[in-house]
């Protein structure tokens, strides 16, 4: 087509037909411009297709990662809710008559009150997404916002756990170690070496105001930690929903 315009152009010049030459020259330029625009459009289309494919892979990785985190988190939440329930039961027994206290397996209850652990989510996919700068490949504004909220919520969760653990390690456990029997308590955990050969004394803790204060601090710390975990649960549920490639992604 361009050769055709060139022949017409030279023919017009040879015949001194300047207006026609300009017309043909303009047509030639338009063809070149149109060709460039088409090439750019095809390139953009190919690039968008590549980005769409990359986004789908990212969504699948995030979906799988957060599905697993959801299952793990639900287990951690249930465990710490049991700690709250056991600690509440201990607090209700504090100050009760000795006979009422001994009707319960207080060593088992005490073990549950101190048996906390941290929720450590798998963040390989989300960390790679952020560090690689691929976050802009996610077209959903809501999902990008959820990812930032997740990072912030994990930091708050860690602070909540550290607060709870510090109170337990520096206050509750030293008090029980000094005034009670850790061996009697530990037999309900992973260390199963039987009762202490000394006189059972843990029931006496329930007569002390200081013990009540420690248990109150304990239940506050665990409850505070649970609130952080439940915020994570809400975010996880939303991320799982937004990364479900089988349903339309909400923007």
mmCIF file of N, CA, C and O in Angstrom, residues 98-182:
data_model
loop_
_atom_site.group_PDB
_atom_site.id
_atom_site.type_symbol
_atom_site.label_atom_id
_atom_site.label_comp_id
_atom_site.label_asym_id
_atom_site.label_seq_id
_atom_site.Cartn_x
_atom_site.Cartn_y
_atom_site.Cartn_z
ATOM 1 N N UNK A 98 -12.824 -24.620 101.053
ATOM 2 C CA UNK A 98 -11.873 -25.620 100.571
ATOM 3 C C UNK A 98 -12.582 -26.820 99.942
ATOM 4 O O UNK A 98 -12.141 -27.347 98.920
ATOM 5 N N UNK A 99 -13.684 -27.245 100.534
ATOM 6 C CA UNK A 99 -14.414 -28.406 100.009
ATOM 7 C C UNK A 99 -14.919 -28.142 98.591
ATOM 8 O O UNK A 99 -14.881 -29.031 97.720
ATOM 9 N N UNK A 100 -15.384 -26.924 98.347
ATOM 10 C CA UNK A 100 -15.888 -26.575 97.016
ATOM 11 C C UNK A 100 -14.743 -26.527 96.003
ATOM 12 O O UNK A 100 -14.903 -26.960 94.856
ATOM 13 N N UNK A 101 -13.584 -26.051 96.441
ATOM 14 C CA UNK A 101 -12.421 -25.965 95.549
ATOM 15 C C UNK A 101 -11.940 -27.361 95.157
ATOM 16 O O UNK A 101 -11.659 -27.642 93.995
ATOM 17 N N UNK A 102 -11.886 -28.271 96.136
ATOM 18 C CA UNK A 102 -11.351 -29.612 95.903
ATOM 19 C C UNK A 102 -12.288 -30.494 95.086
ATOM 20 O O UNK A 102 -11.908 -31.591 94.670
ATOM 21 N N UNK A 103 -13.501 -30.034 94.857
ATOM 22 C CA UNK A 103 -14.411 -30.781 93.979
ATOM 23 C C UNK A 103 -14.002 -30.679 92.513
ATOM 24 O O UNK A 103 -14.484 -31.421 91.675
ATOM 25 N N UNK A 104 -13.099 -29.743 92.218
ATOM 26 C CA UNK A 104 -12.654 -29.523 90.847
ATOM 27 C C UNK A 104 -11.204 -29.977 90.672
ATOM 28 O O UNK A 104 -10.443 -30.026 91.631
ATOM 29 N N UNK A 105 -10.863 -30.310 89.465
ATOM 30 C CA UNK A 105 -9.476 -30.666 89.156
ATOM 31 C C UNK A 105 -8.712 -29.359 88.932
ATOM 32 O O UNK A 105 -8.507 -28.913 87.796
ATOM 33 N N UNK A 106 -8.298 -28.750 90.039
ATOM 34 C CA UNK A 106 -7.701 -27.410 89.944
ATOM 35 C C UNK A 106 -6.350 -27.422 89.231
ATOM 36 O O UNK A 106 -5.977 -26.433 88.596
ATOM 37 N N UNK A 107 -5.598 -28.506 89.334
ATOM 38 C CA UNK A 107 -4.302 -28.566 88.644
ATOM 39 C C UNK A 107 -4.496 -28.526 87.130
ATOM 40 O O UNK A 107 -3.735 -27.863 86.408
ATOM 41 N N UNK A 108 -5.519 -29.237 86.666
ATOM 42 C CA UNK A 108 -5.829 -29.219 85.240
ATOM 43 C C UNK A 108 -6.282 -27.825 84.805
ATOM 44 O O UNK A 108 -5.867 -27.323 83.754
ATOM 45 N N UNK A 109 -7.119 -27.187 85.626
ATOM 46 C CA UNK A 109 -7.576 -25.834 85.312
ATOM 47 C C UNK A 109 -6.413 -24.861 85.255
ATOM 48 O O UNK A 109 -6.322 -24.017 84.353
ATOM 49 N N UNK A 110 -5.501 -24.968 86.221
ATOM 50 C CA UNK A 110 -4.355 -24.065 86.254
ATOM 51 C C UNK A 110 -3.462 -24.262 85.036
ATOM 52 O O UNK A 110 -2.903 -23.296 84.500
ATOM 53 N N UNK A 111 -3.315 -25.516 84.609
ATOM 54 C CA UNK A 111 -2.495 -25.760 83.419
ATOM 55 C C UNK A 111 -3.102 -25.064 82.201
ATOM 56 O O UNK A 111 -2.396 -24.446 81.403
ATOM 57 N N UNK A 112 -4.406 -25.157 82.049
ATOM 58 C CA UNK A 112 -5.071 -24.535 80.900
ATOM 59 C C UNK A 112 -4.877 -23.024 80.919
ATOM 60 O O UNK A 112 -4.657 -22.402 79.868
ATOM 61 N N UNK A 113 -4.912 -22.412 82.111
ATOM 62 C CA UNK A 113 -4.802 -20.949 82.196
ATOM 63 C C UNK A 113 -3.468 -20.417 81.692
ATOM 64 O O UNK A 113 -3.372 -19.252 81.288
ATOM 65 N N UNK A 114 -2.428 -21.240 81.734
ATOM 66 C CA UNK A 114 -1.098 -20.769 81.332
ATOM 67 C C UNK A 114 -0.641 -21.387 80.002
ATOM 68 O O UNK A 114 0.483 -21.143 79.555
ATOM 69 N N UNK A 115 -1.519 -22.153 79.373
ATOM 70 C CA UNK A 115 -1.132 -22.896 78.157
ATOM 71 C C UNK A 115 -1.438 -22.081 76.900
ATOM 72 O O UNK A 115 -2.163 -22.524 76.009
ATOM 73 N N UNK A 116 -0.901 -20.898 76.802
ATOM 74 C CA UNK A 116 -1.144 -20.071 75.616
ATOM 75 C C UNK A 116 0.010 -20.194 74.625
ATOM 76 O O UNK A 116 1.123 -20.561 74.990
ATOM 77 N N UNK A 117 -0.271 -19.889 73.384
ATOM 78 C CA UNK A 117 0.760 -19.876 72.342
ATOM 79 C C UNK A 117 0.330 -18.909 71.246
ATOM 80 O O UNK A 117 -0.837 -18.529 71.147
ATOM 81 N N UNK A 118 1.301 -18.522 70.431
ATOM 82 C CA UNK A 118 1.040 -17.483 69.441
ATOM 83 C C UNK A 118 0.543 -18.074 68.124
ATOM 84 O O UNK A 118 0.873 -19.214 67.773
ATOM 85 N N UNK A 119 -0.246 -17.288 67.414
ATOM 86 C CA UNK A 119 -0.676 -17.631 66.063
ATOM 87 C C UNK A 119 0.363 -17.106 65.080
ATOM 88 O O UNK A 119 0.617 -15.903 65.004
ATOM 89 N N UNK A 120 0.988 -18.017 64.339
ATOM 90 C CA UNK A 120 2.018 -17.638 63.366
ATOM 91 C C UNK A 120 1.520 -17.975 61.966
ATOM 92 O O UNK A 120 1.647 -19.122 61.512
ATOM 93 N N UNK A 121 0.955 -17.001 61.270
ATOM 94 C CA UNK A 121 0.407 -17.278 59.940
ATOM 95 C C UNK A 121 1.489 -17.505 58.906
ATOM 96 O O UNK A 121 2.617 -17.010 59.028
ATOM 97 N N UNK A 122 1.136 -18.252 57.881
ATOM 98 C CA UNK A 122 2.010 -18.405 56.727
ATOM 99 C C UNK A 122 1.844 -17.165 55.853
ATOM 100 O O UNK A 122 0.739 -16.864 55.403
ATOM 101 N N UNK A 123 2.936 -16.450 55.610
ATOM 102 C CA UNK A 123 2.851 -15.206 54.847
ATOM 103 C C UNK A 123 3.822 -15.192 53.666
ATOM 104 O O UNK A 123 4.265 -14.121 53.236
ATOM 105 N N UNK A 124 4.160 -16.354 53.154
ATOM 106 C CA UNK A 124 5.117 -16.410 52.047
ATOM 107 C C UNK A 124 4.563 -15.729 50.795
ATOM 108 O O UNK A 124 5.270 -14.956 50.136
ATOM 109 N N UNK A 125 3.307 -15.986 50.459
ATOM 110 C CA UNK A 125 2.718 -15.401 49.243
ATOM 111 C C UNK A 125 2.538 -13.903 49.383
ATOM 112 O O UNK A 125 2.880 -13.134 48.481
ATOM 113 N N UNK A 126 2.014 -13.466 50.530
ATOM 114 C CA UNK A 126 1.749 -12.036 50.706
ATOM 115 C C UNK A 126 3.053 -11.250 50.860
ATOM 116 O O UNK A 126 3.169 -10.118 50.391
ATOM 117 N N UNK A 127 4.067 -11.848 51.470
ATOM 118 C CA UNK A 127 5.361 -11.183 51.614
ATOM 119 C C UNK A 127 6.035 -11.017 50.258
ATOM 120 O O UNK A 127 6.607 -9.960 49.952
ATOM 121 N N UNK A 128 5.970 -12.072 49.433
ATOM 122 C CA UNK A 128 6.559 -12.002 48.101
ATOM 123 C C UNK A 128 5.836 -10.978 47.245
ATOM 124 O O UNK A 128 6.454 -10.251 46.455
ATOM 125 N N UNK A 129 4.522 -10.898 47.418
ATOM 126 C CA UNK A 129 3.714 -9.950 46.657
ATOM 127 C C UNK A 129 4.125 -8.514 46.968
ATOM 128 O O UNK A 129 4.278 -7.681 46.067
ATOM 129 N N UNK A 130 4.328 -8.219 48.243
ATOM 130 C CA UNK A 130 4.670 -6.860 48.656
ATOM 131 C C UNK A 130 6.118 -6.520 48.306
ATOM 132 O O UNK A 130 6.411 -5.442 47.764
ATOM 133 N N UNK A 131 7.036 -7.446 48.603
ATOM 134 C CA UNK A 131 8.455 -7.166 48.389
ATOM 135 C C UNK A 131 8.819 -7.070 46.909
ATOM 136 O O UNK A 131 9.744 -6.357 46.527
ATOM 137 N N UNK A 132 8.079 -7.792 46.054
ATOM 138 C CA UNK A 132 8.379 -7.797 44.627
ATOM 139 C C UNK A 132 7.764 -6.611 43.889
ATOM 140 O O UNK A 132 8.039 -6.404 42.704
ATOM 141 N N UNK A 133 6.917 -5.846 44.561
ATOM 142 C CA UNK A 133 6.269 -4.713 43.919
ATOM 143 C C UNK A 133 5.141 -5.097 42.979
ATOM 144 O O UNK A 133 4.742 -4.315 42.114
ATOM 145 N N UNK A 134 4.623 -6.310 43.144
ATOM 146 C CA UNK A 134 3.560 -6.795 42.263
ATOM 147 C C UNK A 134 2.160 -6.475 42.780
ATOM 148 O O UNK A 134 1.169 -6.911 42.193
ATOM 149 N N UNK A 135 2.101 -5.710 43.853
ATOM 150 C CA UNK A 135 0.795 -5.407 44.439
ATOM 151 C C UNK A 135 -0.093 -4.651 43.461
ATOM 152 O O UNK A 135 -1.320 -4.775 43.497
ATOM 153 N N UNK A 136 0.535 -3.876 42.567
ATOM 154 C CA UNK A 136 -0.251 -3.096 41.599
ATOM 155 C C UNK A 136 -0.919 -3.975 40.546
ATOM 156 O O UNK A 136 -1.766 -3.502 39.789
ATOM 157 N N UNK A 137 -0.530 -5.262 40.493
ATOM 158 C CA UNK A 137 -1.186 -6.177 39.552
ATOM 159 C C UNK A 137 -2.586 -6.554 40.013
ATOM 160 O O UNK A 137 -3.394 -7.034 39.218
ATOM 161 N N UNK A 138 -2.866 -6.358 41.301
ATOM 162 C CA UNK A 138 -4.196 -6.662 41.832
ATOM 163 C C UNK A 138 -5.129 -5.520 41.470
ATOM 164 O O UNK A 138 -4.912 -4.368 41.869
ATOM 165 N N UNK A 139 -6.159 -5.818 40.713
ATOM 166 C CA UNK A 139 -7.064 -4.779 40.215
ATOM 167 C C UNK A 139 -8.137 -4.385 41.220
ATOM 168 O O UNK A 139 -8.771 -3.349 41.071
ATOM 169 N N UNK A 140 -8.341 -5.214 42.244
ATOM 170 C CA UNK A 140 -9.369 -4.922 43.242
ATOM 171 C C UNK A 140 -8.832 -3.962 44.301
ATOM 172 O O UNK A 140 -7.907 -4.292 45.041
ATOM 173 N N UNK A 141 -9.420 -2.781 44.378
ATOM 174 C CA UNK A 141 -9.017 -1.814 45.408
ATOM 175 C C UNK A 141 -9.295 -2.365 46.803
ATOM 176 O O UNK A 141 -8.509 -2.157 47.735
ATOM 177 N N UNK A 142 -10.405 -3.074 46.943
ATOM 178 C CA UNK A 142 -10.772 -3.629 48.246
ATOM 179 C C UNK A 142 -9.759 -4.662 48.715
ATOM 180 O O UNK A 142 -9.399 -4.713 49.891
ATOM 181 N N UNK A 143 -9.293 -5.486 47.792
ATOM 182 C CA UNK A 143 -8.326 -6.523 48.163
ATOM 183 C C UNK A 143 -6.988 -5.902 48.556
ATOM 184 O O UNK A 143 -6.354 -6.345 49.518
ATOM 185 N N UNK A 144 -6.543 -4.909 47.815
ATOM 186 C CA UNK A 144 -5.285 -4.233 48.175
ATOM 187 C C UNK A 144 -5.392 -3.616 49.562
ATOM 188 O O UNK A 144 -4.454 -3.687 50.369
ATOM 189 N N UNK A 145 -6.539 -3.014 49.860
ATOM 190 C CA UNK A 145 -6.750 -2.420 51.177
ATOM 191 C C UNK A 145 -6.732 -3.490 52.263
ATOM 192 O O UNK A 145 -6.159 -3.287 53.348
ATOM 193 N N UNK A 146 -7.336 -4.644 51.981
ATOM 194 C CA UNK A 146 -7.347 -5.744 52.952
ATOM 195 C C UNK A 146 -5.939 -6.251 53.250
ATOM 196 O O UNK A 146 -5.632 -6.607 54.395
ATOM 197 N N UNK A 147 -5.092 -6.271 52.239
ATOM 198 C CA UNK A 147 -3.720 -6.724 52.435
ATOM 199 C C UNK A 147 -2.984 -5.786 53.385
ATOM 200 O O UNK A 147 -2.254 -6.229 54.284
ATOM 201 N N UNK A 148 -3.176 -4.481 53.206
ATOM 202 C CA UNK A 148 -2.551 -3.515 54.118
ATOM 203 C C UNK A 148 -3.118 -3.652 55.530
ATOM 204 O O UNK A 148 -2.392 -3.550 56.524
ATOM 205 N N UNK A 149 -4.421 -3.899 55.621
ATOM 206 C CA UNK A 149 -5.051 -4.086 56.930
ATOM 207 C C UNK A 149 -4.510 -5.344 57.603
ATOM 208 O O UNK A 149 -4.325 -5.369 58.825
ATOM 209 N N UNK A 150 -4.273 -6.375 56.816
ATOM 210 C CA UNK A 150 -3.740 -7.625 57.354
ATOM 211 C C UNK A 150 -2.369 -7.384 57.993
ATOM 212 O O UNK A 150 -2.110 -7.846 59.104
ATOM 213 N N UNK A 151 -1.501 -6.694 57.272
ATOM 214 C CA UNK A 151 -0.155 -6.418 57.788
ATOM 215 C C UNK A 151 -0.241 -5.666 59.114
ATOM 216 O O UNK A 151 0.460 -5.995 60.082
ATOM 217 N N UNK A 152 -1.110 -4.670 59.188
ATOM 218 C CA UNK A 152 -1.281 -3.886 60.409
ATOM 219 C C UNK A 152 -1.860 -4.736 61.535
ATOM 220 O O UNK A 152 -1.412 -4.657 62.688
ATOM 221 N N UNK A 153 -2.844 -5.574 61.201
ATOM 222 C CA UNK A 153 -3.494 -6.414 62.215
ATOM 223 C C UNK A 153 -2.549 -7.464 62.774
ATOM 224 O O UNK A 153 -2.615 -7.813 63.958
ATOM 225 N N UNK A 154 -1.653 -7.992 61.940
ATOM 226 C CA UNK A 154 -0.667 -8.975 62.409
ATOM 227 C C UNK A 154 0.274 -8.327 63.408
ATOM 228 O O UNK A 154 0.648 -8.931 64.426
ATOM 229 N N UNK A 155 0.667 -7.086 63.145
ATOM 230 C CA UNK A 155 1.535 -6.364 64.082
ATOM 231 C C UNK A 155 0.826 -6.156 65.421
ATOM 232 O O UNK A 155 1.431 -6.334 66.489
ATOM 233 N N UNK A 156 -0.448 -5.799 65.382
ATOM 234 C CA UNK A 156 -1.221 -5.612 66.615
ATOM 235 C C UNK A 156 -1.377 -6.936 67.363
ATOM 236 O O UNK A 156 -1.321 -6.978 68.590
ATOM 237 N N UNK A 157 -1.572 -8.013 66.600
ATOM 238 C CA UNK A 157 -1.678 -9.348 67.207
ATOM 239 C C UNK A 157 -0.394 -9.707 67.937
ATOM 240 O O UNK A 157 -0.421 -10.224 69.069
ATOM 241 N N UNK A 158 0.736 -9.424 67.319
ATOM 242 C CA UNK A 158 2.028 -9.723 67.930
ATOM 243 C C UNK A 158 2.216 -8.931 69.217
ATOM 244 O O UNK A 158 2.700 -9.468 70.226
ATOM 245 N N UNK A 159 1.830 -7.666 69.197
ATOM 246 C CA UNK A 159 1.920 -6.841 70.408
ATOM 247 C C UNK A 159 1.016 -7.394 71.505
ATOM 248 O O UNK A 159 1.392 -7.418 72.683
ATOM 249 N N UNK A 160 -0.187 -7.834 71.117
ATOM 250 C CA UNK A 160 -1.113 -8.405 72.091
ATOM 251 C C UNK A 160 -0.568 -9.673 72.717
ATOM 252 O O UNK A 160 -0.691 -9.886 73.928
ATOM 253 N N UNK A 161 0.051 -10.510 71.890
ATOM 254 C CA UNK A 161 0.626 -11.750 72.425
ATOM 255 C C UNK A 161 1.794 -11.457 73.352
ATOM 256 O O UNK A 161 1.916 -12.071 74.422
ATOM 257 N N UNK A 162 2.659 -10.539 72.956
ATOM 258 C CA UNK A 162 3.823 -10.212 73.784
ATOM 259 C C UNK A 162 3.394 -9.658 75.140
ATOM 260 O O UNK A 162 4.019 -9.959 76.163
ATOM 261 N N UNK A 163 2.335 -8.849 75.155
ATOM 262 C CA UNK A 163 1.809 -8.322 76.423
ATOM 263 C C UNK A 163 1.303 -9.451 77.304
ATOM 264 O O UNK A 163 1.619 -9.530 78.499
ATOM 265 N N UNK A 164 0.503 -10.341 76.725
ATOM 266 C CA UNK A 164 -0.040 -11.485 77.460
ATOM 267 C C UNK A 164 1.075 -12.387 77.970
ATOM 268 O O UNK A 164 1.086 -12.792 79.147
ATOM 269 N N UNK A 165 2.025 -12.700 77.120
ATOM 270 C CA UNK A 165 3.099 -13.620 77.484
ATOM 271 C C UNK A 165 4.009 -13.018 78.558
ATOM 272 O O UNK A 165 4.468 -13.725 79.465
ATOM 273 N N UNK A 166 4.266 -11.718 78.449
ATOM 274 C CA UNK A 166 5.125 -11.073 79.451
ATOM 275 C C UNK A 166 4.492 -11.100 80.834
ATOM 276 O O UNK A 166 5.166 -11.374 81.832
ATOM 277 N N UNK A 167 3.180 -10.824 80.899
ATOM 278 C CA UNK A 167 2.492 -10.877 82.191
ATOM 279 C C UNK A 167 2.546 -12.285 82.770
ATOM 280 O O UNK A 167 2.746 -12.465 83.975
ATOM 281 N N UNK A 168 2.367 -13.281 81.908
ATOM 282 C CA UNK A 168 2.387 -14.665 82.379
ATOM 283 C C UNK A 168 3.783 -15.075 82.841
ATOM 284 O O UNK A 168 3.947 -15.683 83.909
ATOM 285 N N UNK A 169 4.796 -14.718 82.050
ATOM 286 C CA UNK A 169 6.164 -15.153 82.345
ATOM 287 C C UNK A 169 6.784 -14.405 83.525
ATOM 288 O O UNK A 169 7.589 -14.980 84.276
ATOM 289 N N UNK A 170 6.424 -13.145 83.682
ATOM 290 C CA UNK A 170 7.059 -12.337 84.735
ATOM 291 C C UNK A 170 6.227 -12.215 86.006
ATOM 292 O O UNK A 170 6.759 -11.848 87.058
ATOM 293 N N UNK A 171 4.932 -12.509 85.926
ATOM 294 C CA UNK A 171 4.071 -12.346 87.105
ATOM 295 C C UNK A 171 3.425 -13.669 87.535
ATOM 296 O O UNK A 171 3.663 -14.157 88.642
ATOM 297 N N UNK A 172 2.596 -14.237 86.667
ATOM 298 C CA UNK A 172 1.803 -15.409 87.045
ATOM 299 C C UNK A 172 2.664 -16.639 87.344
ATOM 300 O O UNK A 172 2.543 -17.255 88.422
ATOM 301 N N UNK A 173 3.513 -17.010 86.397
ATOM 302 C CA UNK A 173 4.325 -18.218 86.588
ATOM 303 C C UNK A 173 5.291 -18.115 87.774
ATOM 304 O O UNK A 173 5.412 -19.086 88.552
ATOM 305 N N UNK A 174 5.982 -16.981 87.951
ATOM 306 C CA UNK A 174 6.844 -16.876 89.139
ATOM 307 C C UNK A 174 6.056 -17.009 90.446
ATOM 308 O O UNK A 174 6.549 -17.621 91.405
ATOM 309 N N UNK A 175 4.847 -16.447 90.468
ATOM 310 C CA UNK A 175 4.032 -16.539 91.682
ATOM 311 C C UNK A 175 3.644 -17.993 91.959
ATOM 312 O O UNK A 175 3.767 -18.476 93.099
ATOM 313 N N UNK A 176 3.158 -18.702 90.935
ATOM 314 C CA UNK A 176 2.769 -20.098 91.132
ATOM 315 C C UNK A 176 3.975 -20.956 91.491
ATOM 316 O O UNK A 176 3.892 -21.850 92.351
ATOM 317 N N UNK A 177 5.107 -20.682 90.846
ATOM 318 C CA UNK A 177 6.330 -21.444 91.131
ATOM 319 C C UNK A 177 6.751 -21.284 92.589
ATOM 320 O O UNK A 177 7.193 -22.254 93.236
ATOM 321 N N UNK A 178 6.577 -20.099 93.126
ATOM 322 C CA UNK A 178 6.990 -19.826 94.499
ATOM 323 C C UNK A 178 5.983 -20.378 95.508
ATOM 324 O O UNK A 178 6.366 -20.880 96.574
ATOM 325 N N UNK A 179 4.707 -20.288 95.193
ATOM 326 C CA UNK A 179 3.681 -20.594 96.188
ATOM 327 C C UNK A 179 2.899 -21.880 95.926
ATOM 328 O O UNK A 179 2.109 -22.298 96.780
ATOM 329 N N UNK A 180 3.107 -22.481 94.760
ATOM 330 C CA UNK A 180 2.360 -23.694 94.442
ATOM 331 C C UNK A 180 3.274 -24.807 93.974
ATOM 332 O O UNK A 180 4.465 -24.834 94.276
ATOM 333 N N UNK A 181 2.713 -25.743 93.206
ATOM 334 C CA UNK A 181 3.470 -26.883 92.698
ATOM 335 C C UNK A 181 3.336 -26.943 91.184
ATOM 336 O O UNK A 181 2.283 -27.314 90.657
ATOM 337 N N UNK A 182 4.402 -26.583 90.482
ATOM 338 C CA UNK A 182 4.380 -26.643 89.020
ATOM 339 C C UNK A 182 4.346 -28.085 88.526
ATOM 340 O O UNK A 182 3.785 -28.378 87.478
#
